[in-house]
Amino acid sequence: MSGEDPGGRRGHGRPGIFVTVEGGEGAGKSTQIGLLADHLRLRTQRAVITTREPGGSPKAEAIREALLAGIAKPYGPFAEALLFSAARIDHLDTLIGPALERGDIVLCDRFTDSTRAYQGAAGGLDPGLLHSLERVVVGSLAPDLTLILDLDPELGLKRAAERAGEGAVPDRFEAEALGFHRRLRQAFAEIAAAEPGRCALIDASRDADEVEAVIWETVSERLPQLFSGDRTGRRDDAA
Ligand code: TYD
């Protein structure tokens, strides 16, 4: 419906399953996405696609490079939000939308909640403005499930620095002060509390295999249609 989807993005009313993974720096998102993809490939009959934002398509990856290098920082958080949105439109149009229309499972490392948290809550942009932008960019294409990995930002930044290796230069957002990362954590917790049907807050301070087990339990419980062989995307009990 044009009223609901002003951006006219593909993938709405689709048979695929869309899962996003969110959280602050160093929370272990990419490790957990890899592990979840392995489980899903073994236990469902659907194709599994892993992707990330900003990025996931050649044009969006080019925008990612500019954003993480801090090129848009002098123009302020709204300009950055517009660039994240431009990357997201291409990603949706060329990768996510077509995959969901085919009935695939799409696992995406960050999506709209990162814009809400980084440019909104931590960056200071008005939530009403971001809401309008989100409607134009994604319309009604909400994730079926969003896993929010929750971790003390001091620990997360330490992990991210260790992962990058000695002498590595932190990117545009890693370089923000601790207060920014604390606001992010709070923002993600608030998103999870405000939308409990879509989001699950996962304690990411535990060992990776414990986090993996909790994620698998959550995904199995929240998305029973994964195992039904029913590609309409509906729950069995709602069919
Ligand atoms: P990345 O290296 O993927 O970070 P991480 O490994 O922590 O996911 O870089 C993406 C960065 O972009 C990350 O700092 C979060 C930020 N970001 C936003 O500020 N807004 C957004 O809408 C998105 C998708 C990401």
mmCIF file of C-alpha atoms and ligand atoms in Angstrom:
data_model
loop_
_atom_site.group_PDB
_atom_site.id
_atom_site.type_symbol
_atom_site.label_atom_id
_atom_site.label_comp_id
_atom_site.label_asym_id
_atom_site.label_seq_id
_atom_site.Cartn_x
_atom_site.Cartn_y
_atom_site.Cartn_z
ATOM 1 C CA MET A 1 0.000 0.000 0.000
ATOM 2 C CA SER A 2 1.474 3.311 -1.034
ATOM 3 C CA GLY A 3 0.353 4.996 2.215
ATOM 4 C CA GLU A 4 2.387 2.536 4.255
ATOM 5 C CA ASP A 5 5.335 2.171 1.906
ATOM 6 C CA PRO A 6 6.162 5.555 0.493
ATOM 7 C CA GLY A 7 9.568 4.252 -0.571
ATOM 8 C CA GLY A 8 7.958 1.396 -2.532
ATOM 9 C CA ARG A 9 10.723 -0.993 -1.454
ATOM 10 C CA ARG A 10 10.647 -4.633 -2.566
ATOM 11 C CA GLY A 11 10.279 -7.565 -0.181
ATOM 12 C CA HIS A 12 7.039 -6.566 1.545
ATOM 13 C CA GLY A 13 4.457 -9.310 2.133
ATOM 14 C CA ARG A 14 7.249 -11.695 1.293
ATOM 15 C CA PRO A 15 7.808 -15.379 2.033
ATOM 16 C CA GLY A 16 11.361 -14.862 3.357
ATOM 17 C CA ILE A 17 12.473 -14.299 6.949
ATOM 18 C CA PHE A 18 14.384 -11.179 7.949
ATOM 19 C CA VAL A 19 16.517 -11.214 11.107
ATOM 20 C CA THR A 20 18.655 -8.258 12.178
ATOM 21 C CA VAL A 21 21.410 -8.255 14.808
ATOM 22 C CA GLU A 22 22.177 -5.041 16.672
ATOM 23 C CA GLY A 23 24.324 -3.760 19.523
ATOM 24 C CA GLY A 24 27.291 -1.564 20.389
ATOM 25 C CA GLU A 25 30.919 -2.023 19.379
ATOM 26 C CA GLY A 26 32.618 -5.358 20.102
ATOM 27 C CA ALA A 27 29.439 -7.167 21.192
ATOM 28 C CA GLY A 28 30.245 -10.172 18.978
ATOM 29 C CA LYS A 29 27.609 -9.633 16.289
ATOM 30 C CA SER A 30 29.585 -11.013 13.363
ATOM 31 C CA THR A 31 30.685 -14.134 15.263
ATOM 32 C CA GLN A 32 27.108 -14.818 16.328
ATOM 33 C CA ILE A 33 25.701 -14.193 12.850
ATOM 34 C CA GLY A 34 28.152 -16.761 11.434
ATOM 35 C CA LEU A 35 27.159 -19.317 14.073
ATOM 36 C CA LEU A 36 23.442 -18.682 13.591
ATOM 37 C CA ALA A 37 23.814 -19.015 9.811
ATOM 38 C CA ASP A 38 25.502 -22.430 10.330
ATOM 39 C CA HIS A 39 22.601 -23.624 12.545
ATOM 40 C CA LEU A 40 20.004 -22.396 10.064
ATOM 41 C CA ARG A 41 21.720 -24.026 7.087
ATOM 42 C CA LEU A 42 21.771 -27.352 8.942
ATOM 43 C CA ARG A 43 18.270 -27.209 10.326
ATOM 44 C CA THR A 44 16.061 -25.479 7.769
ATOM 45 C CA GLN A 45 15.489 -25.985 4.076
ATOM 46 C CA ARG A 46 15.916 -22.352 3.156
ATOM 47 C CA ALA A 47 18.848 -20.507 1.648
ATOM 48 C CA VAL A 48 20.584 -18.325 4.240
ATOM 49 C CA ILE A 49 22.127 -14.979 3.306
ATOM 50 C CA THR A 50 24.368 -13.032 5.677
ATOM 51 C CA THR A 51 24.911 -9.356 5.054
ATOM 52 C CA ARG A 52 25.723 -6.112 6.855
ATOM 53 C CA GLU A 53 24.997 -2.399 7.113
ATOM 54 C CA PRO A 54 26.264 -0.030 6.137
ATOM 55 C CA GLY A 55 27.106 -2.078 3.052
ATOM 56 C CA GLY A 56 25.925 -5.392 1.658
ATOM 57 C CA SER A 57 25.850 -4.260 -1.995
ATOM 58 C CA PRO A 58 28.658 -2.727 -4.092
ATOM 59 C CA LYS A 59 27.193 0.797 -4.028
ATOM 60 C CA ALA A 60 26.375 0.619 -0.322
ATOM 61 C CA GLU A 61 29.901 -0.661 0.450
ATOM 62 C CA ALA A 62 31.315 2.456 -1.258
ATOM 63 C CA ILE A 63 29.146 4.658 0.979
ATOM 64 C CA ARG A 64 30.278 2.591 4.001
ATOM 65 C CA GLU A 65 33.900 3.357 3.275
ATOM 66 C CA ALA A 66 33.212 7.101 3.209
ATOM 67 C CA LEU A 67 31.079 7.017 6.380
ATOM 68 C CA LEU A 68 33.535 4.983 8.459
ATOM 69 C CA ALA A 69 36.417 7.164 7.298
ATOM 70 C CA GLY A 70 34.495 10.087 8.852
ATOM 71 C CA ILE A 71 34.038 12.004 5.599
ATOM 72 C CA ALA A 72 30.440 12.995 6.464
ATOM 73 C CA LYS A 73 31.140 13.772 10.146
ATOM 74 C CA PRO A 74 31.697 17.538 9.606
ATOM 75 C CA TYR A 75 28.213 17.775 8.042
ATOM 76 C CA GLY A 76 26.538 16.479 11.210
ATOM 77 C CA PRO A 77 24.368 13.494 12.206
ATOM 78 C CA PHE A 78 21.519 14.276 9.793
ATOM 79 C CA ALA A 79 23.853 14.162 6.788
ATOM 80 C CA GLU A 80 25.262 10.902 8.134
ATOM 81 C CA ALA A 81 21.739 9.500 8.599
ATOM 82 C CA LEU A 82 20.962 10.405 4.974
ATOM 83 C CA LEU A 83 24.054 8.570 3.774
ATOM 84 C CA PHE A 84 23.258 5.488 5.893
ATOM 85 C CA SER A 85 19.772 5.688 4.332
ATOM 86 C CA ALA A 86 21.115 5.955 0.776
ATOM 87 C CA ALA A 87 23.223 2.852 1.398
ATOM 88 C CA ARG A 88 20.190 1.077 2.931
ATOM 89 C CA ILE A 89 17.969 1.816 -0.094
ATOM 90 C CA ASP A 90 20.459 0.206 -2.465
ATOM 91 C CA HIS A 91 20.962 -2.746 -0.102
ATOM 92 C CA LEU A 92 17.194 -3.286 0.161
ATOM 93 C CA ASP A 93 16.591 -2.921 -3.555
ATOM 94 C CA THR A 94 19.418 -5.123 -4.787
ATOM 95 C CA LEU A 95 19.918 -7.749 -2.067
ATOM 96 C CA ILE A 96 17.469 -7.900 0.851
ATOM 97 C CA GLY A 97 14.209 -7.353 -1.076
ATOM 98 C CA PRO A 98 14.906 -9.936 -3.817
ATOM 99 C CA ALA A 99 16.136 -12.497 -1.238
ATOM 100 C CA LEU A 100 12.961 -12.116 0.852
ATOM 101 C CA GLU A 101 10.832 -12.437 -2.277
ATOM 102 C CA ARG A 102 12.593 -15.754 -3.037
ATOM 103 C CA GLY A 103 11.809 -17.040 0.465
ATOM 104 C CA ASP A 104 15.382 -16.911 1.799
ATOM 105 C CA ILE A 105 16.475 -16.191 5.346
ATOM 106 C CA VAL A 106 18.366 -12.879 5.532
ATOM 107 C CA LEU A 107 20.628 -12.271 8.542
ATOM 108 C CA CYS A 108 21.710 -8.645 8.622
ATOM 109 C CA ASP A 109 24.446 -7.185 10.839
ATOM 110 C CA ARG A 110 22.828 -3.836 11.847
ATOM 111 C CA PHE A 111 19.797 -2.149 10.286
ATOM 112 C CA THR A 112 17.414 0.708 11.189
ATOM 113 C CA ASP A 113 17.891 0.355 14.965
ATOM 114 C CA SER A 114 21.536 1.373 14.495
ATOM 115 C CA THR A 115 20.386 4.636 12.878
ATOM 116 C CA ARG A 116 17.946 5.191 15.748
ATOM 117 C CA ALA A 117 20.654 4.531 18.337
ATOM 118 C CA TYR A 118 23.798 6.041 16.738
ATOM 119 C CA GLN A 119 22.387 9.080 14.893
ATOM 120 C CA GLY A 120 19.307 9.449 17.118
ATOM 121 C CA ALA A 121 19.845 8.712 20.792
ATOM 122 C CA ALA A 122 23.634 9.061 20.842
ATOM 123 C CA GLY A 123 24.018 11.556 17.971
ATOM 124 C CA GLY A 124 21.212 13.854 19.101
ATOM 125 C CA LEU A 125 18.882 13.707 16.052
ATOM 126 C CA ASP A 126 15.195 14.217 16.710
ATOM 127 C CA PRO A 127 13.420 10.799 16.907
ATOM 128 C CA GLY A 128 10.418 12.167 14.932
ATOM 129 C CA LEU A 129 12.677 13.158 12.061
ATOM 130 C CA LEU A 130 14.364 9.741 12.075
ATOM 131 C CA HIS A 131 10.995 8.018 12.166
ATOM 132 C CA SER A 132 9.893 9.900 9.029
ATOM 133 C CA LEU A 133 13.165 9.077 7.281
ATOM 134 C CA GLU A 134 12.818 5.406 8.228
ATOM 135 C CA ARG A 135 9.293 5.289 6.763
ATOM 136 C CA VAL A 136 10.513 6.703 3.472
ATOM 137 C CA VAL A 137 13.507 4.363 3.291
ATOM 138 C CA VAL A 138 12.105 1.021 4.473
ATOM 139 C CA GLY A 139 8.322 1.540 4.504
ATOM 140 C CA SER A 140 6.751 -1.340 6.412
ATOM 141 C CA LEU A 141 9.608 -3.794 5.904
ATOM 142 C CA ALA A 142 10.282 -4.454 9.593
ATOM 143 C CA PRO A 143 12.550 -7.322 10.617
ATOM 144 C CA ASP A 144 10.727 -10.468 11.794
ATOM 145 C CA LEU A 145 13.176 -10.617 14.690
ATOM 146 C CA THR A 146 15.887 -8.295 15.997
ATOM 147 C CA LEU A 147 18.526 -9.725 18.326
ATOM 148 C CA ILE A 148 20.108 -6.937 20.377
ATOM 149 C CA LEU A 149 23.441 -7.964 21.884
ATOM 150 C CA ASP A 150 23.876 -6.108 25.162
ATOM 151 C CA LEU A 151 27.349 -5.492 26.573
ATOM 152 C CA ASP A 152 29.080 -2.968 28.855
ATOM 153 C CA PRO A 153 30.646 -0.536 26.327
ATOM 154 C CA GLU A 154 33.986 -0.468 28.187
ATOM 155 C CA LEU A 155 34.308 -4.195 27.605
ATOM 156 C CA GLY A 156 33.000 -3.932 24.017
ATOM 157 C CA LEU A 157 35.466 -1.213 23.009
ATOM 158 C CA LYS A 158 38.303 -3.224 24.574
ATOM 159 C CA ARG A 159 37.249 -6.312 22.610
ATOM 160 C CA ALA A 160 36.944 -4.295 19.379
ATOM 161 C CA ALA A 161 40.449 -2.829 19.879
ATOM 162 C CA GLU A 162 41.919 -6.297 20.561
ATOM 163 C CA ARG A 163 40.223 -7.654 17.446
ATOM 164 C CA ALA A 164 41.567 -4.790 15.300
ATOM 165 C CA GLY A 165 45.113 -5.389 16.548
ATOM 166 C CA GLU A 166 47.815 -3.112 17.908
ATOM 167 C CA GLY A 167 48.276 0.212 16.116
ATOM 168 C CA ALA A 168 44.892 0.013 14.313
ATOM 169 C CA VAL A 169 43.131 3.361 13.982
ATOM 170 C CA PRO A 170 39.574 3.311 15.413
ATOM 171 C CA ASP A 171 36.862 4.126 12.840
ATOM 172 C CA ARG A 172 34.525 7.178 12.941
ATOM 173 C CA PHE A 173 32.215 5.685 15.606
ATOM 174 C CA GLU A 174 34.676 3.592 17.629
ATOM 175 C CA ALA A 175 36.561 6.860 18.180
ATOM 176 C CA GLU A 176 33.606 8.478 20.012
ATOM 177 C CA ALA A 177 33.930 9.041 23.771
ATOM 178 C CA LEU A 178 32.702 6.483 26.289
ATOM 179 C CA GLY A 179 29.630 8.629 27.078
ATOM 180 C CA PHE A 180 28.440 8.194 23.458
ATOM 181 C CA HIS A 181 28.759 4.415 23.760
ATOM 182 C CA ARG A 182 26.912 4.437 27.094
ATOM 183 C CA ARG A 183 24.029 6.350 25.447
ATOM 184 C CA LEU A 184 24.031 3.759 22.669
ATOM 185 C CA ARG A 185 23.673 0.886 25.101
ATOM 186 C CA GLN A 186 20.799 2.661 26.815
ATOM 187 C CA ALA A 187 19.154 3.389 23.435
ATOM 188 C CA PHE A 188 19.320 -0.247 22.323
ATOM 189 C CA ALA A 189 17.850 -1.373 25.679
ATOM 190 C CA GLU A 190 15.009 1.119 25.238
ATOM 191 C CA ILE A 191 14.293 -0.088 21.690
ATOM 192 C CA ALA A 192 14.110 -3.676 23.006
ATOM 193 C CA ALA A 193 11.736 -2.626 25.799
ATOM 194 C CA ALA A 194 9.531 -0.584 23.452
ATOM 195 C CA GLU A 195 9.174 -3.351 20.836
ATOM 196 C CA PRO A 196 9.291 -6.668 22.724
ATOM 197 C CA GLY A 197 7.420 -8.506 19.950
ATOM 198 C CA ARG A 198 10.168 -7.786 17.425
ATOM 199 C CA CYS A 199 13.244 -7.508 19.663
ATOM 200 C CA ALA A 200 15.090 -9.803 22.070
ATOM 201 C CA LEU A 201 17.793 -8.388 24.353
ATOM 202 C CA ILE A 202 20.658 -10.892 24.655
ATOM 203 C CA ASP A 203 23.318 -10.734 27.388
ATOM 204 C CA ALA A 204 26.537 -10.716 25.339
ATOM 205 C CA SER A 205 28.919 -10.681 28.308
ATOM 206 C CA ARG A 206 28.958 -14.473 28.516
ATOM 207 C CA ASP A 207 31.182 -16.862 26.541
ATOM 208 C CA ALA A 208 30.463 -17.020 22.815
ATOM 209 C CA ASP A 209 29.072 -20.573 23.014
ATOM 210 C CA GLU A 210 26.630 -19.601 25.776
ATOM 211 C CA VAL A 211 25.469 -16.595 23.759
ATOM 212 C CA GLU A 212 25.140 -18.876 20.717
ATOM 213 C CA ALA A 213 22.872 -21.243 22.703
ATOM 214 C CA VAL A 214 20.632 -18.416 23.946
ATOM 215 C CA ILE A 215 20.356 -17.004 20.421
ATOM 216 C CA TRP A 216 19.420 -20.376 18.960
ATOM 217 C CA GLU A 217 16.787 -20.907 21.662
ATOM 218 C CA THR A 218 15.362 -17.415 20.997
ATOM 219 C CA VAL A 219 15.300 -17.854 17.215
ATOM 220 C CA SER A 220 13.651 -21.303 17.443
ATOM 221 C CA GLU A 221 11.018 -20.028 19.844
ATOM 222 C CA ARG A 222 10.245 -16.740 18.073
ATOM 223 C CA LEU A 223 10.326 -17.990 14.482
ATOM 224 C CA PRO A 224 8.575 -21.387 14.381
ATOM 225 C CA GLN A 225 7.829 -20.829 10.678
ATOM 226 C CA LEU A 226 11.516 -21.553 10.042
ATOM 227 C CA PHE A 227 10.863 -25.247 10.556
ATOM 228 C CA SER A 228 7.352 -25.622 9.153
ATOM 229 C CA GLY A 229 8.303 -25.808 5.489
ATOM 230 C CA ASP A 230 5.605 -23.133 5.130
ATOM 231 C CA ARG A 231 7.091 -20.369 3.006
ATOM 232 C CA THR A 232 4.271 -17.902 3.498
ATOM 233 C CA GLY A 233 6.157 -16.494 6.477
ATOM 234 C CA ARG A 234 3.123 -17.061 8.724
ATOM 235 C CA ARG A 235 3.213 -18.884 12.028
ATOM 236 C CA ASP A 236 1.574 -22.337 11.884
ATOM 237 C CA ASP A 237 -0.995 -21.356 14.483
ATOM 238 C CA ALA A 238 -1.953 -18.253 12.488
ATOM 239 C CA ALA A 239 -2.370 -20.058 9.172
HETATM 240 P P1 TYD B 1 31.262 -1.840 11.686
HETATM 241 O O1 TYD B 1 32.721 -1.959 11.469
HETATM 242 O O2 TYD B 1 30.359 -2.744 10.926
HETATM 243 O O3 TYD B 1 30.988 -1.854 13.214
HETATM 244 P P2 TYD B 1 30.552 -3.067 14.119
HETATM 245 O O4 TYD B 1 31.573 -4.138 13.877
HETATM 246 O O5 TYD B 1 30.541 -2.499 15.496
HETATM 247 O O6 TYD B 1 29.171 -3.429 13.634
HETATM 248 O O7 TYD B 1 30.865 -0.322 11.388
HETATM 249 C C1 TYD B 1 29.591 0.127 11.315
HETATM 250 C C2 TYD B 1 29.539 1.395 12.118
HETATM 251 O O8 TYD B 1 28.498 2.233 11.593
HETATM 252 C C3 TYD B 1 29.218 1.147 13.575
HETATM 253 O O9 TYD B 1 30.040 1.978 14.364
HETATM 254 C C4 TYD B 1 27.785 1.601 13.704
HETATM 255 C C5 TYD B 1 27.633 2.639 12.644
HETATM 256 N N1 TYD B 1 26.260 2.766 12.101
HETATM 257 C C6 TYD B 1 25.553 3.948 12.318
HETATM 258 O O10 TYD B 1 26.068 4.877 12.975
HETATM 259 N N2 TYD B 1 24.300 4.084 11.798
HETATM 260 C C7 TYD B 1 23.710 3.094 11.053
HETATM 261 O O11 TYD B 1 22.561 3.245 10.585
HETATM 262 C C8 TYD B 1 24.450 1.888 10.833
HETATM 263 C C9 TYD B 1 23.854 0.782 10.016
HETATM 264 C C10 TYD B 1 25.727 1.771 11.378
#
